[in-house]
């Protein structure tokens, strides 16, 4: 089973969303459920999936602090929809730590994730936050 990077990002989003709800979940078991819902056989986990999930998890506090700097003073991370926050964490992680993903691609993929897992208002919000972050180039 070969997944595109876009599909891997979708699985990473789903894994991070599940881990947000249940931090003690077994990551390997979670990956298997996401990659192979019929449980026909254990599949090899794409390395980029593991990179994204582990990277976002390990750098979450730092990513959240960066995201917070691009929110208006009346907004806090607690007020964000969990879907939007997870999409932003993935995008900020890719912008800062993944050298072979251009900023334009990270932003576009975040918008695509928001289209798939949220609504139009969230898409505009995520696009605005990432636009400010990329323009300031502080990532």
CSV table of N, CA and C in Angstrom, one decimal:
chain,number,residue,atom,x,y,z
A,1,UNK,N,0.8,-1.2,0.0
A,1,UNK,CA,0.0,0.0,0.0
A,1,UNK,C,0.9,1.2,0.0
A,2,UNK,N,0.8,2.0,-1.1
A,2,UNK,CA,1.6,3.2,-1.2
A,2,UNK,C,0.7,4.4,-1.1
A,3,UNK,N,0.9,5.3,-0.2
A,3,UNK,CA,0.1,6.5,0.0
A,3,UNK,C,0.9,7.7,-0.5
A,4,UNK,N,0.1,8.7,-1.0
A,4,UNK,CA,0.7,9.9,-1.3
A,4,UNK,C,1.0,10.7,-0.1
A,5,UNK,N,1.8,11.8,-0.2
A,5,UNK,CA,2.0,12.6,1.0
A,5,UNK,C,0.7,13.2,1.5
A,6,UNK,N,-0.1,13.6,0.6
A,6,UNK,CA,-1.4,14.1,1.0
A,6,UNK,C,-2.2,13.1,1.8
A,7,UNK,N,-2.3,11.9,1.4
A,7,UNK,CA,-3.0,10.9,2.1
A,7,UNK,C,-2.3,10.6,3.5
A,8,UNK,N,-1.0,10.7,3.5
A,8,UNK,CA,-0.3,10.5,4.8
A,8,UNK,C,-0.7,11.7,5.7
A,9,UNK,N,-0.8,12.9,5.2
A,9,UNK,CA,-1.1,14.0,6.1
A,9,UNK,C,-2.6,13.8,6.6
A,10,UNK,N,-3.5,13.3,5.8
A,10,UNK,CA,-4.8,13.0,6.3
A,10,UNK,C,-4.8,11.9,7.4
A,11,UNK,N,-4.0,10.9,7.3
A,11,UNK,CA,-3.9,9.9,8.3
A,11,UNK,C,-3.2,10.5,9.5
A,12,UNK,N,-2.2,11.3,9.3
A,12,UNK,CA,-1.6,12.0,10.5
A,12,UNK,C,-2.6,12.9,11.2
A,13,UNK,N,-3.4,13.6,10.5
A,13,UNK,CA,-4.4,14.4,11.1
A,13,UNK,C,-5.3,13.5,12.0
A,14,UNK,N,-5.8,12.4,11.4
A,14,UNK,CA,-6.7,11.5,12.1
A,14,UNK,C,-6.0,10.9,13.3
A,15,UNK,N,-4.7,10.5,13.2
A,15,UNK,CA,-4.0,10.0,14.3
A,15,UNK,C,-3.9,11.0,15.5
A,16,UNK,N,-3.5,12.2,15.1
A,16,UNK,CA,-3.3,13.3,16.1
A,16,UNK,C,-4.6,13.7,16.7
A,17,UNK,N,-5.7,13.7,16.0
A,17,UNK,CA,-7.0,13.9,16.5
A,17,UNK,C,-7.4,12.8,17.5
A,18,UNK,N,-7.2,11.6,17.2
A,18,UNK,CA,-7.4,10.5,18.1
A,18,UNK,C,-6.6,10.5,19.4
A,19,UNK,N,-5.3,10.9,19.2
A,19,UNK,CA,-4.4,11.0,20.3
A,19,UNK,C,-4.7,12.2,21.2
A,20,UNK,N,-5.3,13.2,20.6
A,20,UNK,CA,-5.7,14.3,21.4
A,20,UNK,C,-6.9,13.9,22.4
A,21,UNK,N,-7.7,13.1,21.9
A,21,UNK,CA,-8.9,12.6,22.7
A,21,UNK,C,-8.4,11.5,23.7
A,22,UNK,N,-7.4,10.7,23.3
A,22,UNK,CA,-6.9,9.6,24.1
A,22,UNK,C,-5.4,9.5,24.0
A,23,UNK,N,-4.7,10.3,24.8
A,23,UNK,CA,-3.2,10.4,24.8
A,23,UNK,C,-2.5,9.1,25.1
A,24,UNK,N,-3.2,8.2,25.7
A,24,UNK,CA,-2.6,6.9,26.1
A,24,UNK,C,-2.8,5.8,25.1
A,25,UNK,N,-3.4,6.2,23.9
A,25,UNK,CA,-3.6,5.2,22.9
A,25,UNK,C,-2.3,4.6,22.3
A,26,UNK,N,-2.3,3.4,21.9
A,26,UNK,CA,-1.1,2.8,21.3
A,26,UNK,C,-1.0,3.3,19.9
A,27,UNK,N,0.1,4.0,19.6
A,27,UNK,CA,0.3,4.7,18.3
A,27,UNK,C,0.3,3.6,17.2
A,28,UNK,N,1.0,2.6,17.4
A,28,UNK,CA,1.2,1.6,16.3
A,28,UNK,C,-0.2,1.0,16.0
A,29,UNK,N,-1.0,0.6,17.0
A,29,UNK,CA,-2.3,0.1,16.8
A,29,UNK,C,-3.2,1.1,16.1
A,30,UNK,N,-3.1,2.4,16.5
A,30,UNK,CA,-3.8,3.4,15.9
A,30,UNK,C,-3.5,3.6,14.4
A,31,UNK,N,-2.2,3.5,14.1
A,31,UNK,CA,-1.8,3.6,12.7
A,31,UNK,C,-2.4,2.4,11.9
A,32,UNK,N,-2.3,1.2,12.5
A,32,UNK,CA,-2.9,0.1,11.8
A,32,UNK,C,-4.4,0.2,11.5
A,33,UNK,N,-5.1,0.7,12.5
A,33,UNK,CA,-6.5,0.9,12.3
A,33,UNK,C,-6.8,2.0,11.2
A,34,UNK,N,-6.0,3.0,11.1
A,34,UNK,CA,-6.2,4.0,10.1
A,34,UNK,C,-5.8,3.5,8.7
A,35,UNK,N,-4.7,2.8,8.6
A,35,UNK,CA,-4.2,2.3,7.3
A,35,UNK,C,-4.9,1.1,6.8
A,36,UNK,N,-5.5,0.3,7.7
A,36,UNK,CA,-6.0,-1.0,7.4
A,36,UNK,C,-7.3,-1.3,8.2
A,37,UNK,N,-8.4,-0.6,8.0
A,37,UNK,CA,-9.5,-0.7,8.8
A,37,UNK,C,-10.1,-2.1,8.8
A,38,UNK,N,-9.9,-2.9,7.7
A,38,UNK,CA,-10.4,-4.3,7.6
A,38,UNK,C,-9.5,-5.3,8.4
A,39,UNK,N,-8.4,-4.8,8.8
A,39,UNK,CA,-7.5,-5.7,9.6
A,39,UNK,C,-7.1,-7.0,8.9
A,40,UNK,N,-6.8,-6.8,7.6
A,40,UNK,CA,-6.5,-8.0,6.8
A,40,UNK,C,-5.1,-8.5,7.1
A,41,UNK,N,-4.2,-7.6,7.3
A,41,UNK,CA,-2.8,-7.9,7.7
A,41,UNK,C,-2.2,-6.6,8.3
A,42,UNK,N,-1.1,-6.8,9.0
A,42,UNK,CA,-0.4,-5.7,9.6
A,42,UNK,C,0.4,-5.0,8.4
A,43,UNK,N,0.2,-3.7,8.3
A,43,UNK,CA,0.9,-3.0,7.2
A,43,UNK,C,2.1,-2.3,7.7
A,44,UNK,N,3.0,-2.0,6.8
A,44,UNK,CA,4.2,-1.2,7.2
A,44,UNK,C,3.7,0.3,7.3
A,45,UNK,N,4.1,0.9,8.3
A,45,UNK,CA,3.7,2.3,8.6
A,45,UNK,C,4.6,3.2,7.7
A,46,UNK,N,4.1,4.1,6.9
A,46,UNK,CA,4.9,5.0,6.1
A,46,UNK,C,5.7,5.9,7.1
A,47,UNK,N,7.0,6.0,6.8
A,47,UNK,CA,7.9,6.8,7.7
A,47,UNK,C,7.4,8.2,7.9
A,48,UNK,N,6.9,8.8,6.8
A,48,UNK,CA,6.4,10.2,7.0
A,48,UNK,C,5.2,10.4,7.9
A,49,UNK,N,4.4,9.4,8.0
A,49,UNK,CA,3.3,9.4,8.9
A,49,UNK,C,3.8,9.4,10.3
A,50,UNK,N,4.8,8.5,10.6
A,50,UNK,CA,5.4,8.5,11.9
A,50,UNK,C,6.1,9.8,12.2
A,51,UNK,N,6.8,10.3,11.2
A,51,UNK,CA,7.6,11.6,11.4
A,51,UNK,C,6.6,12.7,11.8
A,52,UNK,N,5.5,12.8,11.1
A,52,UNK,CA,4.5,13.9,11.4
A,52,UNK,C,3.9,13.8,12.8
A,53,UNK,N,3.4,12.6,13.1
A,53,UNK,CA,2.7,12.4,14.3
A,53,UNK,C,3.7,12.5,15.5
A,54,UNK,N,4.8,11.9,15.4
A,54,UNK,CA,5.8,12.0,16.5
A,54,UNK,C,6.4,13.4,16.6
A,55,UNK,N,6.6,14.0,15.5
A,55,UNK,CA,7.2,15.4,15.5
A,55,UNK,C,6.2,16.4,16.1
A,56,UNK,N,4.9,16.3,15.7
A,56,UNK,CA,3.9,17.3,16.2
A,56,UNK,C,3.7,17.0,17.7
A,57,UNK,N,3.7,15.7,18.1
A,57,UNK,CA,3.5,15.4,19.5
A,57,UNK,C,4.7,15.9,20.4
A,58,UNK,N,5.9,15.7,19.9
A,58,UNK,CA,7.1,16.1,20.7
A,58,UNK,C,7.3,17.6,20.7
A,59,UNK,N,6.9,18.3,19.7
A,59,UNK,CA,7.1,19.7,19.6
A,59,UNK,C,5.8,20.5,19.9
A,60,UNK,N,4.8,19.9,20.4
A,60,UNK,CA,3.5,20.5,20.6
A,60,UNK,C,3.5,21.8,21.3
A,61,UNK,N,4.2,21.9,22.4
A,61,UNK,CA,4.2,23.1,23.2
A,61,UNK,C,4.8,24.2,22.4
A,62,UNK,N,5.9,23.9,21.7
A,62,UNK,CA,6.6,25.0,20.9
A,62,UNK,C,5.7,25.4,19.7
A,63,UNK,N,5.1,24.4,19.1
A,63,UNK,CA,4.2,24.7,18.0
A,63,UNK,C,3.0,25.6,18.4
A,64,UNK,N,2.4,25.2,19.6
A,64,UNK,CA,1.3,26.0,20.1
A,64,UNK,C,1.7,27.4,20.4
A,65,UNK,N,2.9,27.6,21.0
A,65,UNK,CA,3.4,28.9,21.3
A,65,UNK,C,3.6,29.7,20.0
A,66,UNK,N,4.1,29.1,18.9
A,66,UNK,CA,4.2,29.8,17.6
A,66,UNK,C,2.8,30.2,17.1
A,67,UNK,N,1.9,29.2,17.1
A,67,UNK,CA,0.5,29.5,16.6
A,67,UNK,C,-0.1,30.6,17.4
A,68,UNK,N,0.1,30.6,18.7
A,68,UNK,CA,-0.5,31.7,19.5
A,68,UNK,C,-0.1,33.1,19.1
A,69,UNK,N,1.2,33.2,18.7
A,69,UNK,CA,1.7,34.5,18.3
A,69,UNK,C,0.9,35.1,17.0
A,70,UNK,N,0.3,34.2,16.3
A,70,UNK,CA,-0.4,34.7,15.1
A,70,UNK,C,-1.9,34.8,15.3
A,71,UNK,N,-2.4,34.6,16.5
A,71,UNK,CA,-3.8,34.8,16.8
A,71,UNK,C,-4.0,36.2,17.3
A,72,UNK,N,-5.2,36.7,17.1
A,72,UNK,CA,-5.5,38.0,17.7
A,72,UNK,C,-5.5,37.9,19.2
A,73,UNK,N,-5.4,39.1,19.8
A,73,UNK,CA,-5.3,39.1,21.3
A,73,UNK,C,-6.5,38.6,22.0
A,74,UNK,N,-7.6,38.6,21.3
A,74,UNK,CA,-8.9,38.1,21.9
A,74,UNK,C,-9.0,36.5,21.7
A,75,UNK,N,-8.1,35.9,21.0
A,75,UNK,CA,-8.2,34.5,20.8
A,75,UNK,C,-7.1,33.7,21.6
A,76,UNK,N,-7.4,32.6,22.0
A,76,UNK,CA,-6.4,31.7,22.6
A,76,UNK,C,-6.6,30.3,22.0
A,77,UNK,N,-5.6,29.5,22.2
A,77,UNK,CA,-5.6,28.1,21.6
A,77,UNK,C,-6.8,27.3,22.1
A,78,UNK,N,-7.3,27.6,23.4
A,78,UNK,CA,-8.4,26.9,23.9
A,78,UNK,C,-9.7,27.2,23.2
A,79,UNK,N,-9.8,28.3,22.5
A,79,UNK,CA,-11.0,28.7,21.8
A,79,UNK,C,-11.0,28.1,20.4
A,80,UNK,N,-9.9,27.6,19.9
A,80,UNK,CA,-9.9,27.1,18.5
A,80,UNK,C,-10.5,25.7,18.5
A,81,UNK,N,-11.2,25.5,17.4
A,81,UNK,CA,-11.7,24.1,17.1
A,81,UNK,C,-10.5,23.2,17.1
A,82,UNK,N,-10.7,22.0,17.7
A,82,UNK,CA,-9.6,21.0,17.7
A,82,UNK,C,-9.1,20.7,16.3
A,83,UNK,N,-10.0,20.6,15.4
A,83,UNK,CA,-9.6,20.3,14.0
A,83,UNK,C,-8.6,21.4,13.5
A,84,UNK,N,-9.0,22.6,13.7
A,84,UNK,CA,-8.2,23.7,13.2
A,84,UNK,C,-6.8,23.7,13.9
A,85,UNK,N,-6.8,23.5,15.2
A,85,UNK,CA,-5.5,23.5,15.9
A,85,UNK,C,-4.6,22.4,15.4
A,86,UNK,N,-5.2,21.2,15.2
A,86,UNK,CA,-4.3,20.1,14.7
A,86,UNK,C,-3.8,20.3,13.3
A,87,UNK,N,-4.6,20.9,12.5
A,87,UNK,CA,-4.2,21.2,11.1
A,87,UNK,C,-3.0,22.3,11.2
A,88,UNK,N,-3.2,23.3,12.1
A,88,UNK,CA,-2.2,24.3,12.2
A,88,UNK,C,-0.9,23.7,12.8
A,89,UNK,N,-1.0,22.8,13.7
A,89,UNK,CA,0.2,22.1,14.3
A,89,UNK,C,1.0,21.4,13.2
A,90,UNK,N,0.2,20.6,12.4
A,90,UNK,CA,0.9,19.9,11.3
A,90,UNK,C,1.6,20.9,10.3
A,91,UNK,N,0.9,21.9,9.9
A,91,UNK,CA,1.5,22.9,9.0
A,91,UNK,C,2.7,23.6,9.6
A,92,UNK,N,2.6,24.1,10.9
A,92,UNK,CA,3.7,24.7,11.5
A,92,UNK,C,4.9,23.7,11.7
A,93,UNK,N,4.6,22.5,12.0
A,93,UNK,CA,5.7,21.5,12.1
A,93,UNK,C,6.4,21.3,10.7
A,94,UNK,N,5.6,21.2,9.7
A,94,UNK,CA,6.2,21.0,8.3
A,94,UNK,C,7.0,22.3,7.9
A,95,UNK,N,6.5,23.5,8.2
A,95,UNK,CA,7.2,24.7,7.9
A,95,UNK,C,8.5,24.8,8.6
A,96,UNK,N,8.6,24.4,9.9
A,96,UNK,CA,9.8,24.5,10.7
A,96,UNK,C,10.8,23.4,10.6
A,97,UNK,N,10.3,22.2,10.5
A,97,UNK,CA,11.1,21.0,10.7
A,97,UNK,C,11.3,20.1,9.5
A,98,UNK,N,10.5,20.3,8.4
A,98,UNK,CA,10.6,19.4,7.3
A,98,UNK,C,11.2,20.2,6.1
A,99,UNK,N,12.5,20.0,5.8
A,99,UNK,CA,13.2,20.8,4.8
A,99,UNK,C,12.7,20.6,3.4
A,100,UNK,N,12.2,19.4,3.1
A,100,UNK,CA,11.8,19.1,1.7
A,100,UNK,C,10.4,19.5,1.4
A,101,UNK,N,9.7,20.2,2.3
A,101,UNK,CA,8.3,20.6,2.0
A,101,UNK,C,8.4,22.2,1.9
A,102,UNK,N,8.2,22.7,0.7
A,102,UNK,CA,8.1,24.2,0.6
A,102,UNK,C,7.0,24.8,1.3
A,103,UNK,N,7.1,26.0,1.8
A,103,UNK,CA,6.1,26.7,2.6
A,103,UNK,C,4.8,26.7,1.8
A,104,UNK,N,4.8,26.9,0.5
A,104,UNK,CA,3.6,26.9,-0.3
A,104,UNK,C,2.8,25.6,-0.2
A,105,UNK,N,3.6,24.5,-0.2
A,105,UNK,CA,3.0,23.2,-0.2
A,105,UNK,C,2.4,22.9,1.2
A,106,UNK,N,3.1,23.3,2.3
A,106,UNK,CA,2.6,23.1,3.6
A,106,UNK,C,1.3,23.9,3.9
A,107,UNK,N,1.2,25.1,3.4
A,107,UNK,CA,0.0,25.9,3.5
A,107,UNK,C,-1.1,25.3,2.7
A,108,UNK,N,-0.8,25.0,1.4
A,108,UNK,CA,-1.9,24.4,0.6
A,108,UNK,C,-2.4,23.1,1.2
A,109,UNK,N,-1.5,22.2,1.7
A,109,UNK,CA,-2.0,21.0,2.3
A,109,UNK,C,-2.8,21.2,3.6
A,110,UNK,N,-2.4,22.2,4.3
A,110,UNK,CA,-3.2,22.6,5.5
A,110,UNK,C,-4.6,23.0,5.1
A,111,UNK,N,-4.7,23.8,4.1
A,111,UNK,CA,-6.0,24.2,3.6
A,111,UNK,C,-6.8,23.0,3.1
A,112,UNK,N,-6.2,22.1,2.4
A,112,UNK,CA,-6.9,20.9,1.9
A,112,UNK,C,-7.4,20.1,3.1
A,113,UNK,N,-6.6,19.9,4.1
A,113,UNK,CA,-7.0,19.2,5.3
A,113,UNK,C,-8.2,19.9,6.0
A,114,UNK,N,-8.2,21.2,6.0
A,114,UNK,CA,-9.3,21.9,6.6
A,114,UNK,C,-10.6,21.7,5.7
A,115,UNK,N,-10.4,21.7,4.4
A,115,UNK,CA,-11.6,21.5,3.5
A,115,UNK,C,-12.2,20.1,3.8
A,116,UNK,N,-11.3,19.1,4.1
A,116,UNK,CA,-11.7,17.7,4.3
A,116,UNK,C,-12.3,17.5,5.6
A,117,UNK,N,-11.8,18.2,6.7
A,117,UNK,CA,-12.2,17.8,8.0
A,117,UNK,C,-12.9,19.0,8.8
A,118,UNK,N,-13.1,20.1,8.2
A,118,UNK,CA,-13.7,21.2,8.9
A,118,UNK,C,-14.7,21.9,7.9
A,119,UNK,N,-14.8,23.2,8.1
A,119,UNK,CA,-15.8,24.0,7.2
A,119,UNK,C,-15.1,25.2,6.6
A,120,UNK,N,-15.9,25.9,5.8
A,120,UNK,CA,-15.3,27.0,5.0
A,120,UNK,C,-14.8,28.1,5.9
A,121,UNK,N,-15.4,28.4,7.0
A,121,UNK,CA,-15.0,29.4,7.9
A,121,UNK,C,-13.6,29.0,8.5
A,122,UNK,N,-13.4,27.7,8.8
A,122,UNK,CA,-12.2,27.3,9.4
A,122,UNK,C,-11.1,27.3,8.3
A,123,UNK,N,-11.5,27.0,7.1
A,123,UNK,CA,-10.5,27.1,6.0
A,123,UNK,C,-9.9,28.5,5.9
A,124,UNK,N,-10.8,29.5,5.9
A,124,UNK,CA,-10.4,30.9,5.9
A,124,UNK,C,-9.5,31.3,7.1
A,125,UNK,N,-9.9,30.8,8.2
A,125,UNK,CA,-9.1,31.1,9.4
A,125,UNK,C,-7.7,30.5,9.3
A,126,UNK,N,-7.6,29.2,9.0
A,126,UNK,CA,-6.3,28.5,8.9
A,126,UNK,C,-5.5,29.2,7.8
A,127,UNK,N,-6.1,29.5,6.7
A,127,UNK,CA,-5.4,30.2,5.6
A,127,UNK,C,-4.8,31.6,6.1
A,128,UNK,N,-5.6,32.3,6.9
A,128,UNK,CA,-5.2,33.6,7.4
A,128,UNK,C,-4.0,33.5,8.3
A,129,UNK,N,-4.1,32.5,9.3
A,129,UNK,CA,-3.0,32.3,10.2
A,129,UNK,C,-1.7,31.9,9.5
A,130,UNK,N,-1.8,31.0,8.6
A,130,UNK,CA,-0.6,30.5,7.9
A,130,UNK,C,-0.1,31.6,7.0
A,131,UNK,N,-1.0,32.4,6.4
A,131,UNK,CA,-0.5,33.5,5.5
A,131,UNK,C,0.3,34.5,6.3
A,132,UNK,N,-0.1,34.8,7.5
A,132,UNK,CA,0.6,35.8,8.4
A,132,UNK,C,2.0,35.1,8.8
A,133,UNK,N,1.9,33.9,9.1
A,133,UNK,CA,3.2,33.2,9.6
A,133,UNK,C,4.2,33.1,8.4
A,134,UNK,N,3.8,32.8,7.3
A,134,UNK,CA,4.7,32.7,6.1
A,134,UNK,C,5.2,34.0,5.7
A,135,UNK,N,4.3,35.0,5.7
A,135,UNK,CA,4.7,36.4,5.4
A,135,UNK,C,5.8,36.9,6.4
A,136,UNK,N,5.6,36.6,7.6
A,136,UNK,CA,6.6,37.1,8.6
A,136,UNK,C,7.9,36.2,8.6
A,137,UNK,N,7.8,35.0,8.0
A,137,UNK,CA,8.9,34.1,7.9
A,137,UNK,C,9.7,33.9,9.2
A,138,UNK,N,9.0,33.8,10.3
A,138,UNK,CA,9.6,33.5,11.6
A,138,UNK,C,9.5,32.1,12.0
A,139,UNK,N,9.1,31.2,11.0
A,139,UNK,CA,9.0,29.8,11.4
A,139,UNK,C,10.3,29.1,11.0
